[in-house]
CSV table of C-alpha atoms and ligand atoms in Angstrom, one decimal:
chain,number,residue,atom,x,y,z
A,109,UNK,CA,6.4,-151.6,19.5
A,110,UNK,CA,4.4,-155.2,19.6
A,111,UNK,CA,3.8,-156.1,22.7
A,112,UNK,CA,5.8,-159.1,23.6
A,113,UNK,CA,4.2,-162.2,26.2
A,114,UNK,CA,5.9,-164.8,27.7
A,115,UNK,CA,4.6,-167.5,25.2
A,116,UNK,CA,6.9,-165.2,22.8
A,117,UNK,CA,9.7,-164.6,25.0
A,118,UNK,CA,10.1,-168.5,25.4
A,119,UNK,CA,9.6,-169.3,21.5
A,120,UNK,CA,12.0,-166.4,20.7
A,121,UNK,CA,14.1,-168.0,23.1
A,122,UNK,CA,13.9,-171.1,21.4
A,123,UNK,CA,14.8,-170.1,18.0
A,124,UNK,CA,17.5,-167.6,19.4
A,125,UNK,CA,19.0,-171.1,21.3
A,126,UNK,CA,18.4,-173.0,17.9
A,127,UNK,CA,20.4,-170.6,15.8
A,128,UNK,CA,23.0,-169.7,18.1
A,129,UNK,CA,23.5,-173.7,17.8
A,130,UNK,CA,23.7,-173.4,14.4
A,131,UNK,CA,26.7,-170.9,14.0
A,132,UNK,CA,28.7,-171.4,17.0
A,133,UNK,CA,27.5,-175.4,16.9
A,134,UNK,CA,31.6,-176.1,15.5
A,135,UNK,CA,33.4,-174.0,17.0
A,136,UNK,CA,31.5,-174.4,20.4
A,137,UNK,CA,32.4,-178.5,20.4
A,138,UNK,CA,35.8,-177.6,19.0
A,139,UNK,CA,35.9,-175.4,22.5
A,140,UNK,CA,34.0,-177.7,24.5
A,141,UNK,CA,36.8,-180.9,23.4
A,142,UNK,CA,39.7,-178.5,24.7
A,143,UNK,CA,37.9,-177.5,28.0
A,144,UNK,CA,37.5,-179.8,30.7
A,145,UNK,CA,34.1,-180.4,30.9
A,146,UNK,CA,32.3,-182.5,33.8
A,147,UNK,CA,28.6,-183.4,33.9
A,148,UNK,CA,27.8,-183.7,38.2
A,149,UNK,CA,24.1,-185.3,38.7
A,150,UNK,CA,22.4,-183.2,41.1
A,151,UNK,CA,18.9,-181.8,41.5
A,152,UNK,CA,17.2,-178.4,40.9
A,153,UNK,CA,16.3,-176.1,43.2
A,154,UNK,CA,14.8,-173.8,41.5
A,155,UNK,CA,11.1,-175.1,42.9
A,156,UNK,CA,10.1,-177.8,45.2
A,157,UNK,CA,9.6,-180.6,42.4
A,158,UNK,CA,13.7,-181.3,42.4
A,159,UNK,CA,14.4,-182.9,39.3
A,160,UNK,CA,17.5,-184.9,38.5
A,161,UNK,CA,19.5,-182.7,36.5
A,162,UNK,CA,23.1,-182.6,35.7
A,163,UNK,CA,25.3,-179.4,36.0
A,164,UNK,CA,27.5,-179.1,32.9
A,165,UNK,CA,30.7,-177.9,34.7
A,166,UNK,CA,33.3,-176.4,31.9
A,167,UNK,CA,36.5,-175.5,33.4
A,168,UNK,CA,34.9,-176.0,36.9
A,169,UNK,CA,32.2,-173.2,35.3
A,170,UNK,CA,28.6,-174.4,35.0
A,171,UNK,CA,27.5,-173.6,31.9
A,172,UNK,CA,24.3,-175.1,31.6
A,173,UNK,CA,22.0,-177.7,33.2
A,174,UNK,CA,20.8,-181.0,31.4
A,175,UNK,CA,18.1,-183.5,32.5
A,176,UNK,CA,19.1,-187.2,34.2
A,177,UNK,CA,16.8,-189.2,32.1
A,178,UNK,CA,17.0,-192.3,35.3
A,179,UNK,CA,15.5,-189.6,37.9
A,180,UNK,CA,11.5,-190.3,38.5
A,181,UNK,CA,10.4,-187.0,38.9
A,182,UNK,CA,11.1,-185.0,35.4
A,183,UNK,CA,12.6,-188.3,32.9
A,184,UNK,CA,14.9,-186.3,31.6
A,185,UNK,CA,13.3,-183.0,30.9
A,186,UNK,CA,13.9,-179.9,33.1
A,187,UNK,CA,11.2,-176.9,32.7
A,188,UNK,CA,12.5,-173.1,31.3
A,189,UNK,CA,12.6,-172.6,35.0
A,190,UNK,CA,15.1,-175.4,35.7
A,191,UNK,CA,17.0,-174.3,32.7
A,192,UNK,CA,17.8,-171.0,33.7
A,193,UNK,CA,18.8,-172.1,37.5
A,194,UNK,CA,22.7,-171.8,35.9
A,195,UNK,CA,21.9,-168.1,35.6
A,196,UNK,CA,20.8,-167.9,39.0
A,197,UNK,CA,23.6,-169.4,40.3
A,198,UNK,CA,26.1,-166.4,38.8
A,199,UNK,CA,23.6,-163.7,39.0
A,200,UNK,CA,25.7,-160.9,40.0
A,201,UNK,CA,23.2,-160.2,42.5
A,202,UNK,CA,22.6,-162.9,44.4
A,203,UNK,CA,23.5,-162.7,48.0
A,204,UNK,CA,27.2,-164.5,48.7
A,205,UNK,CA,27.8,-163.0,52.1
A,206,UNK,CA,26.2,-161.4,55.4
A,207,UNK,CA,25.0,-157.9,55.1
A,208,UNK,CA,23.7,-155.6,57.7
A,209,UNK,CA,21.1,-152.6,57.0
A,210,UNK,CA,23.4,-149.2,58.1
A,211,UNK,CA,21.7,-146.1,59.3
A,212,UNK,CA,21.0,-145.4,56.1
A,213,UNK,CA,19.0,-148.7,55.8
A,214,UNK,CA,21.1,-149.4,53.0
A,215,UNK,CA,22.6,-152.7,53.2
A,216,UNK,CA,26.3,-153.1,53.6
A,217,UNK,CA,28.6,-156.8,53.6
A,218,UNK,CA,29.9,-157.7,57.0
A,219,UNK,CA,32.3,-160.7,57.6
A,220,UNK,CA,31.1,-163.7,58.2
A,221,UNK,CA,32.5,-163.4,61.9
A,222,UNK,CA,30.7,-160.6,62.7
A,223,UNK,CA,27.1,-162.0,61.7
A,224,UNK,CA,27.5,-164.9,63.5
A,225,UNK,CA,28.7,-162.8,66.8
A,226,UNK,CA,25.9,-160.3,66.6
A,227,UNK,CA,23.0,-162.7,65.3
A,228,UNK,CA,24.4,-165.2,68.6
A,229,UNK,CA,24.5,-162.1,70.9
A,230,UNK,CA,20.6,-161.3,70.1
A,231,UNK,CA,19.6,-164.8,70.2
A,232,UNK,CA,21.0,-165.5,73.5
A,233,UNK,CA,18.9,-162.1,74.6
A,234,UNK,CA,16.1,-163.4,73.0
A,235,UNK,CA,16.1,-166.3,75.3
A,236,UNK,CA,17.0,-165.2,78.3
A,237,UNK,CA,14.3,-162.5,78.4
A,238,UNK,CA,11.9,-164.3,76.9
A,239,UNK,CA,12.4,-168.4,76.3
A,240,UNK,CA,13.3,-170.3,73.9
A,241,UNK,CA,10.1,-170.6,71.9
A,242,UNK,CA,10.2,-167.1,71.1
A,243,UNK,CA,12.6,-167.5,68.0
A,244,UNK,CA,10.3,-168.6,65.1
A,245,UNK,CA,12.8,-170.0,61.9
A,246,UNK,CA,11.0,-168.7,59.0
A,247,UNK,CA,12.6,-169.8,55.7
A,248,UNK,CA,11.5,-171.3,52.0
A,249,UNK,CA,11.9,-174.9,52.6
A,250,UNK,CA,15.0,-176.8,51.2
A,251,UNK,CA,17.6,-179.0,51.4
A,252,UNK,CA,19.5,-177.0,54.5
A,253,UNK,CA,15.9,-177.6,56.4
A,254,UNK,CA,17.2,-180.9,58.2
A,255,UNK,CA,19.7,-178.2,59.6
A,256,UNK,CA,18.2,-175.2,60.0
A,257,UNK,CA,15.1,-177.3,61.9
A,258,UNK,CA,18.0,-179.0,64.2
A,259,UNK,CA,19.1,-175.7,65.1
A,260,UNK,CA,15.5,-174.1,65.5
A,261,UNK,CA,15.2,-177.3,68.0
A,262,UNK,CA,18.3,-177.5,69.3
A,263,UNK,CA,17.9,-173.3,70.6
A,264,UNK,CA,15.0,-174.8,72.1
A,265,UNK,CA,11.9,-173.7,70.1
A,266,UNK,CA,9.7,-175.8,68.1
A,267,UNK,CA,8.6,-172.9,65.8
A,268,UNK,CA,10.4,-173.7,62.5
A,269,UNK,CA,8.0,-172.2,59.9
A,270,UNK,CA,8.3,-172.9,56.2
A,271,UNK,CA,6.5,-173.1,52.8
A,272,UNK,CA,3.8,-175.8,54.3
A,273,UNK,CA,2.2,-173.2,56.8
A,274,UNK,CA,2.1,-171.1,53.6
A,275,UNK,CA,0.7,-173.2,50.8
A,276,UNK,CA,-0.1,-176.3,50.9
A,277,UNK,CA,-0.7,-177.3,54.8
A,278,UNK,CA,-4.4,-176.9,54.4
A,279,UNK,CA,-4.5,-179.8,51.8
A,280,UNK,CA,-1.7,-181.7,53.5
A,281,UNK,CA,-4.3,-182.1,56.6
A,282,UNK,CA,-7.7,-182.6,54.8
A,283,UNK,CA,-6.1,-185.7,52.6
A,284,UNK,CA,-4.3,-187.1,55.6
A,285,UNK,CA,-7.2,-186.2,58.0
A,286,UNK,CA,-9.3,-188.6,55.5
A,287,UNK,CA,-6.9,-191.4,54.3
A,288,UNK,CA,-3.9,-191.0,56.9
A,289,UNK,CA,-1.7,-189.7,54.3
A,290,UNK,CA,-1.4,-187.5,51.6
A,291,UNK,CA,-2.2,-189.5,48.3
A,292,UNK,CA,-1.0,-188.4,44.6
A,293,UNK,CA,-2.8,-188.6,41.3
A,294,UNK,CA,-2.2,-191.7,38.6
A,295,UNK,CA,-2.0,-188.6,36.2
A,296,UNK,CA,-1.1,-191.0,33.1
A,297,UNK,CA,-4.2,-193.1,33.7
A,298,UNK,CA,-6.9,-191.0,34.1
A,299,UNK,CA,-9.7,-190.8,32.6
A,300,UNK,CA,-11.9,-187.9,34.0
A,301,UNK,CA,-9.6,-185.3,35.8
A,302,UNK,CA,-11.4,-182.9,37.5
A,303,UNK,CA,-8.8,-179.8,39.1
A,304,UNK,CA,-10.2,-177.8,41.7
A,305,UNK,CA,-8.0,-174.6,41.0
A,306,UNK,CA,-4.8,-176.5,40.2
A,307,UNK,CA,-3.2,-175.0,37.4
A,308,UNK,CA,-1.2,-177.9,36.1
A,309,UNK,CA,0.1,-175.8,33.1
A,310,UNK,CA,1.3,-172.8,34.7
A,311,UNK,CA,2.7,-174.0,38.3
A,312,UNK,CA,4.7,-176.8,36.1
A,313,UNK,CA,5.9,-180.5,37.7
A,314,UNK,CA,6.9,-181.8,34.7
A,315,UNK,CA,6.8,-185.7,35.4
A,316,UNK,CA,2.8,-184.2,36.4
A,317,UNK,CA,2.3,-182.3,32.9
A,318,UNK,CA,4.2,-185.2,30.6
A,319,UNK,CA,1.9,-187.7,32.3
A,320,UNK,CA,-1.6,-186.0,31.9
A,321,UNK,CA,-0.5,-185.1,28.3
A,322,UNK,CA,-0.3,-188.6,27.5
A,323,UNK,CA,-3.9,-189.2,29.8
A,324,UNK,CA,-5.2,-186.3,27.7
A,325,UNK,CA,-3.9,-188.3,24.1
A,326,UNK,CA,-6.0,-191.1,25.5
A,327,UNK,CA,-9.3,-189.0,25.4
A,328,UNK,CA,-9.1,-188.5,29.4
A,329,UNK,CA,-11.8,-185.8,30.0
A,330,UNK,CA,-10.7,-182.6,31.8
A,331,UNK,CA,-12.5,-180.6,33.9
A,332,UNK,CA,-11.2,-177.2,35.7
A,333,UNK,CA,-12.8,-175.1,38.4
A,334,UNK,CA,-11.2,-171.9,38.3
A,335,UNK,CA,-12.4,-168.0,38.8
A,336,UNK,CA,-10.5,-167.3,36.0
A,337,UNK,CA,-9.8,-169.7,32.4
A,338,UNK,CA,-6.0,-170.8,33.2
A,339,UNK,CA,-3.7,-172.9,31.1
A,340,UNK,CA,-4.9,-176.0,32.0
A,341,UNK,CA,-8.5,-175.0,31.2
A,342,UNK,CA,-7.3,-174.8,27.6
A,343,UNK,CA,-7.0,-178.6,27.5
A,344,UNK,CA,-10.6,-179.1,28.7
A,345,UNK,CA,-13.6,-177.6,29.8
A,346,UNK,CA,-13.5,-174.7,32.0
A,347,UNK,CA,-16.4,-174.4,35.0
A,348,UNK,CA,-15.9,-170.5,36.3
A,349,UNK,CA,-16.6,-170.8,40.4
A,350,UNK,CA,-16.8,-168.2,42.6
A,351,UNK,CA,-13.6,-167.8,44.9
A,352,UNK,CA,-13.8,-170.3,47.9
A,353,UNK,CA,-16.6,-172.1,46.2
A,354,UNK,CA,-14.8,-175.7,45.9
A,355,UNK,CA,-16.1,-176.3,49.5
A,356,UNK,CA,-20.0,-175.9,48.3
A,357,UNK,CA,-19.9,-177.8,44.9
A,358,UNK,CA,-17.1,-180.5,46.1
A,359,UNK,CA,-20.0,-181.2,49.3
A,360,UNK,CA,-22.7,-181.4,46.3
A,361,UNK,CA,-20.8,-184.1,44.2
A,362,UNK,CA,-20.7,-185.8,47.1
A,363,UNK,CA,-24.7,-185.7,47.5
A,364,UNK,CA,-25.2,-186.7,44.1
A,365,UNK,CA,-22.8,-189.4,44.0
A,366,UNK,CA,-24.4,-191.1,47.5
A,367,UNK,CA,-28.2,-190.3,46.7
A,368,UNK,CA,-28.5,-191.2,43.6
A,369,UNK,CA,-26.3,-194.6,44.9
A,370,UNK,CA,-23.2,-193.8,42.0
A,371,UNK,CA,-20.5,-194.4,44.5
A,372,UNK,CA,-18.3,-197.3,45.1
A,373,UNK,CA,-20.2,-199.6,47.3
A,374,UNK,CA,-17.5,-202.3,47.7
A,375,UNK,CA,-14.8,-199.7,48.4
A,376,UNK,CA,-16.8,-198.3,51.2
A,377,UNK,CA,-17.7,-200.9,52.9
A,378,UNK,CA,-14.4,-202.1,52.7
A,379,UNK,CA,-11.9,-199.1,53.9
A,380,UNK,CA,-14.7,-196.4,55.6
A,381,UNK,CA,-15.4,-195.7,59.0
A,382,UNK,CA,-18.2,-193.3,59.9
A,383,UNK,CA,-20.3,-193.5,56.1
A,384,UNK,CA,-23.5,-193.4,57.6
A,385,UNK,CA,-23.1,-190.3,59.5
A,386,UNK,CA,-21.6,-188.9,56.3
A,387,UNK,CA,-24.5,-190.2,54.6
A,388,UNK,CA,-27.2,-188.6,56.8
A,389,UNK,CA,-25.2,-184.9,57.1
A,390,UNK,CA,-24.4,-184.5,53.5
A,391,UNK,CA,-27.9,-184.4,52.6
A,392,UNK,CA,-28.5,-181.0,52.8
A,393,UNK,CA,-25.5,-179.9,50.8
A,394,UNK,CA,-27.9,-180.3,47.4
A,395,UNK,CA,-26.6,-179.1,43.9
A,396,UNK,CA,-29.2,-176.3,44.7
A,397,UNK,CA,-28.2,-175.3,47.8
A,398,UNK,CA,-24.7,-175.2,46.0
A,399,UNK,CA,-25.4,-172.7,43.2
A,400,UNK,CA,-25.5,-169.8,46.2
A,401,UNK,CA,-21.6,-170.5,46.4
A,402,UNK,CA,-20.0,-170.9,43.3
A,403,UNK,CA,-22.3,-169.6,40.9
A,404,UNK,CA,-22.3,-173.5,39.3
A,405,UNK,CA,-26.1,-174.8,38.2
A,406,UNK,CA,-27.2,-177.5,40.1
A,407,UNK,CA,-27.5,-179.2,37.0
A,408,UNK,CA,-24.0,-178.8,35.9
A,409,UNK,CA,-23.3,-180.7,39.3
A,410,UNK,CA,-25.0,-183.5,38.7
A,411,UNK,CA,-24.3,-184.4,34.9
A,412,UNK,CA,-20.0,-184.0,36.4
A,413,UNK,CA,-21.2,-185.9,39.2
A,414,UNK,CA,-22.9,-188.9,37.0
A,415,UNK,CA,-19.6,-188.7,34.3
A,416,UNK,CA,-17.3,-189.1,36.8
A,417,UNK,CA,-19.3,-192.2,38.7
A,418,UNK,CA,-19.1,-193.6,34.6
A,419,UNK,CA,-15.4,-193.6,34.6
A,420,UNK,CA,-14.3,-194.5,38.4
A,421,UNK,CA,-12.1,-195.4,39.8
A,422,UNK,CA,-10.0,-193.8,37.2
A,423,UNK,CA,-11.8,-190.4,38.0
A,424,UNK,CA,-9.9,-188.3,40.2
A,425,UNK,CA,-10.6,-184.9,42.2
A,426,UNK,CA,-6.9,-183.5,42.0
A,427,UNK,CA,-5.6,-182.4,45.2
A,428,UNK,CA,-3.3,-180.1,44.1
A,429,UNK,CA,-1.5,-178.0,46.3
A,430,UNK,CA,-4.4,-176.5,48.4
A,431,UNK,CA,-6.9,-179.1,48.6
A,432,UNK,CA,-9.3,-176.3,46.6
A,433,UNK,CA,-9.0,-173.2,44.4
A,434,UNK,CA,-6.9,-171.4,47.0
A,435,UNK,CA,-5.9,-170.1,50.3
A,436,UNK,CA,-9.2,-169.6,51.9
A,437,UNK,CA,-10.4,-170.2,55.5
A,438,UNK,CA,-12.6,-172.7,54.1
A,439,UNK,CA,-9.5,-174.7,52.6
A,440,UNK,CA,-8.7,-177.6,55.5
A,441,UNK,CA,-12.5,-178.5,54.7
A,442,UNK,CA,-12.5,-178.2,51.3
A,443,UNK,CA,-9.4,-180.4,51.3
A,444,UNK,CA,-11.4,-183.2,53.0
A,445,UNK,CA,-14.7,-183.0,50.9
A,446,UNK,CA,-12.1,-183.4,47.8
A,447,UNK,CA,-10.6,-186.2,49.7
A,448,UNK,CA,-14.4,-187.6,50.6
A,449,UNK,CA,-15.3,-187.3,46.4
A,450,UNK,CA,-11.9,-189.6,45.9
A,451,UNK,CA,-13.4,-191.8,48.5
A,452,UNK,CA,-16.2,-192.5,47.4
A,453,UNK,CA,-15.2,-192.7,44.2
A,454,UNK,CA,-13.4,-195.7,45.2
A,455,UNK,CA,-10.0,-194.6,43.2
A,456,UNK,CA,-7.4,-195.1,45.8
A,457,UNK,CA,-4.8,-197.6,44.3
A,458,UNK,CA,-7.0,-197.7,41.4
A,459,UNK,CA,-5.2,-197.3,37.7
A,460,UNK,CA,-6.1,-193.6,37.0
A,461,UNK,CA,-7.0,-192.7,40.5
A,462,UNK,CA,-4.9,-191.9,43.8
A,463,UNK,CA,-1.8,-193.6,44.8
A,464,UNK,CA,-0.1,-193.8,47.8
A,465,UNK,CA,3.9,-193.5,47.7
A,466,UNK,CA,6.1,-196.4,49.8
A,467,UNK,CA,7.9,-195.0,52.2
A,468,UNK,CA,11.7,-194.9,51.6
A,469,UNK,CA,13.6,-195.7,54.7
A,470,UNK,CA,15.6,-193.0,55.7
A,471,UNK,CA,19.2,-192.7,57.9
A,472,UNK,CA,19.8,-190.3,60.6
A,473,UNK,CA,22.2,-187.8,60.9
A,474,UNK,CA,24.2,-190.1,62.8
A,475,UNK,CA,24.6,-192.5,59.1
A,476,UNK,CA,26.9,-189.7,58.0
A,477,UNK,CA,30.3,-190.9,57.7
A,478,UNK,CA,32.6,-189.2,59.6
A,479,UNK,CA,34.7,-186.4,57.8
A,480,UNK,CA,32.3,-186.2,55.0
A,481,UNK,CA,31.8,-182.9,53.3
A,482,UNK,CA,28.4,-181.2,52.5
A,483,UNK,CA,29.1,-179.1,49.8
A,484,UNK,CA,26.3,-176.3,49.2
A,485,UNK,CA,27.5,-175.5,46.1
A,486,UNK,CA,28.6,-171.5,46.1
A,487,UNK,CA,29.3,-170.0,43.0
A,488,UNK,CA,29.7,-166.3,42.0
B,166,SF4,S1,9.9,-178.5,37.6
B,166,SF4,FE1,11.5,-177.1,36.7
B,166,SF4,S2,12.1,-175.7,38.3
B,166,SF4,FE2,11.0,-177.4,39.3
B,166,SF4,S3,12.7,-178.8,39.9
B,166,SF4,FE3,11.9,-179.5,37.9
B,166,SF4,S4,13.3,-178.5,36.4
B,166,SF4,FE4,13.5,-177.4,38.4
């Protein structure tokens, strides 16, 4: 039997969508005009992007999800992932009430009374034998986290772990360490996009993809430094590194670009602090010293180096979600030389280059009205 991939799978799903629309198109609307069928904006969960969507509710059933074409973040479109968040929501497997590993170590429900006596009972152990900050809250980060921190802090600890630690702290750090917050890309813009291990094709934001599709219509030139050719390295030109490399060849742009006097002279001496000790300490990191670390010619380094000075400050080092190709102990540093290339590059605020988000004002808890509902939605 032909093997089948998931380029396949999705196309098959495509056309098996398309001609189920075809023969049950009537009879579906016929259905869908007798049900009663309400469309509630909301927003995915299915990753941390959140898109505007809208649950299709029919009889108080969701039977699919749609885009909200006002929200920012996906215009409209939700990814195959998004899509098939109403299928998660029924999954017949998907856990709808406490369960407790028997003897057994099988898993079996218990009431909803019991959990919370027996997790309270342990917790208040917890604390008397050892303190508060013992309890570490370990969980995926989402929209319960304003609650499930309040309790973490309210117990007493300040141990509330989630996805950051994981993923993308490293590059959270580096950026901020270097412009005092974490910038984002002018994806649409750009005109050389250089992706230190970001795989913008296969980890989708699709607001991110739409945008440097159109970027990428407009002749933007992209580069990717990946150990291995992703998606995304499709679109351009791929530049195999060896893992944890980004570090070496990010601190070699950086030579190139301030000894051979390419960077952004205004922009530094406008917004930097501390240039000249960066000046004298990054001149050992040469494109030769480089080619130890990432397997990159010192050549290569340069001729990126010179193209992207050419098209600042709509050139861009992406910081993705690590900062660098990955999860290495190198990473918070690698995260700042990125950030140092985008400096010097002079793209922050530029058209095509970093941008800084306004910050939206929020409420406190205390802005709740009183009796309103938070309805986590449920299902099954
Ligand atoms: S990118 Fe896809 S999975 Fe993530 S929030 Fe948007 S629609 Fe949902």
């Amino acid at each position: 039997m032909a093997e089948l991939n998931r380029r396949d799978f999705l196309k098959l799903g495509g056309v098996a969508a398309g001609a189920l629309a075809v023969d049950l198109g009537l009879p579906r609307r016929r259905a869908q005009a007798a049900a009663d069928v309400r469309r509630v904006p909301t927003l995915c969960e299915m990753c941390t992007s959140r898109c505007g969507v809208f649950a299709v509710l029919e009889n108080g059933r969701v039977t699919r999800i749609e885009g909200n074409p006002d929200h920012p973040t996906n215009l409209g479109r939700p990814c195959a992932r998004g899509n098939a968040g109403a299928s998660a929501l029924y999954d017949p497997d998907r856990l709808k009430e406490p369960m407790k590993r028997g003897e057994d170590g099988k898993l079996y429900p218990i009431t909803w009374e019991q959990a919370f006596e027996e997790i309270g009972t342990k917790l208040n152990q917890i604390r008397n034998l050892h303190g508060p900050e013992a309890l570490v809250f370990a969980e995926y980060n989402n929209l319960n986290s304003a609650l499930t921190k309040r309790f973490t802090e309210s117990f007493g600890s300040p141990n509330h772990v989630g996805h950051a630690a994981n993923c993308f702290a490293n590059r959270n750090v580096g950026y901020s360490a270097v412009f005092g917050a974490l910038p984002s890309v002018d994806y649409a813009n750009v005109k050389f996009y250089l992706s230190p291990g970001r795989n913008l094709l296969g980890g989708i934001k699709v607001s991110e993809v739409a945008a440097l599709a159109r970027a990428k219509a407009n002749g933007a030139r992209i580069v990717v430094l990946d150990p291995r050719h992703s998606e995304l390295a499709g679109w351009g030109e791929w530049i195999p590194i060896k893992s944890a490399g980004d570090l070496a060849f990010l601190l070699a742009v950086a030579n190139v670009l301030i000894t051979e006097n390419l960077y952004n002279k205004e922009w530094i001496d406008t917004h930097a602090n501390g240039f000249d000790q960066l000046k004298e300490g990054i001149l050992q990191y040469t494109p030769e010293w480089q080619e130890q670390h990432t397997d990159i010619p010192a050549e290569k380094v340069r001729q990126l180096a010179r193209e992207m000075a050419a098209a600042a400050p709509a050139a861009v080092v992406d910081p993705g979600w690590h900062g660098g190709n990955g999860m290495y102990w190198n990473g918070y540093e690698a995260a700042r030389a990125g950030a140092i290339v985008n400096a010097l590059l002079g793209n922050l605020g530029a058209k095509g280059g970093l941008k800084l988000s306004p910050k939206v004002a929020q409420g406190t808890i205390d802005d709740v009205p009183e009796g309103a509902v938070v309805d986590s939605g449920g299902g099954g």
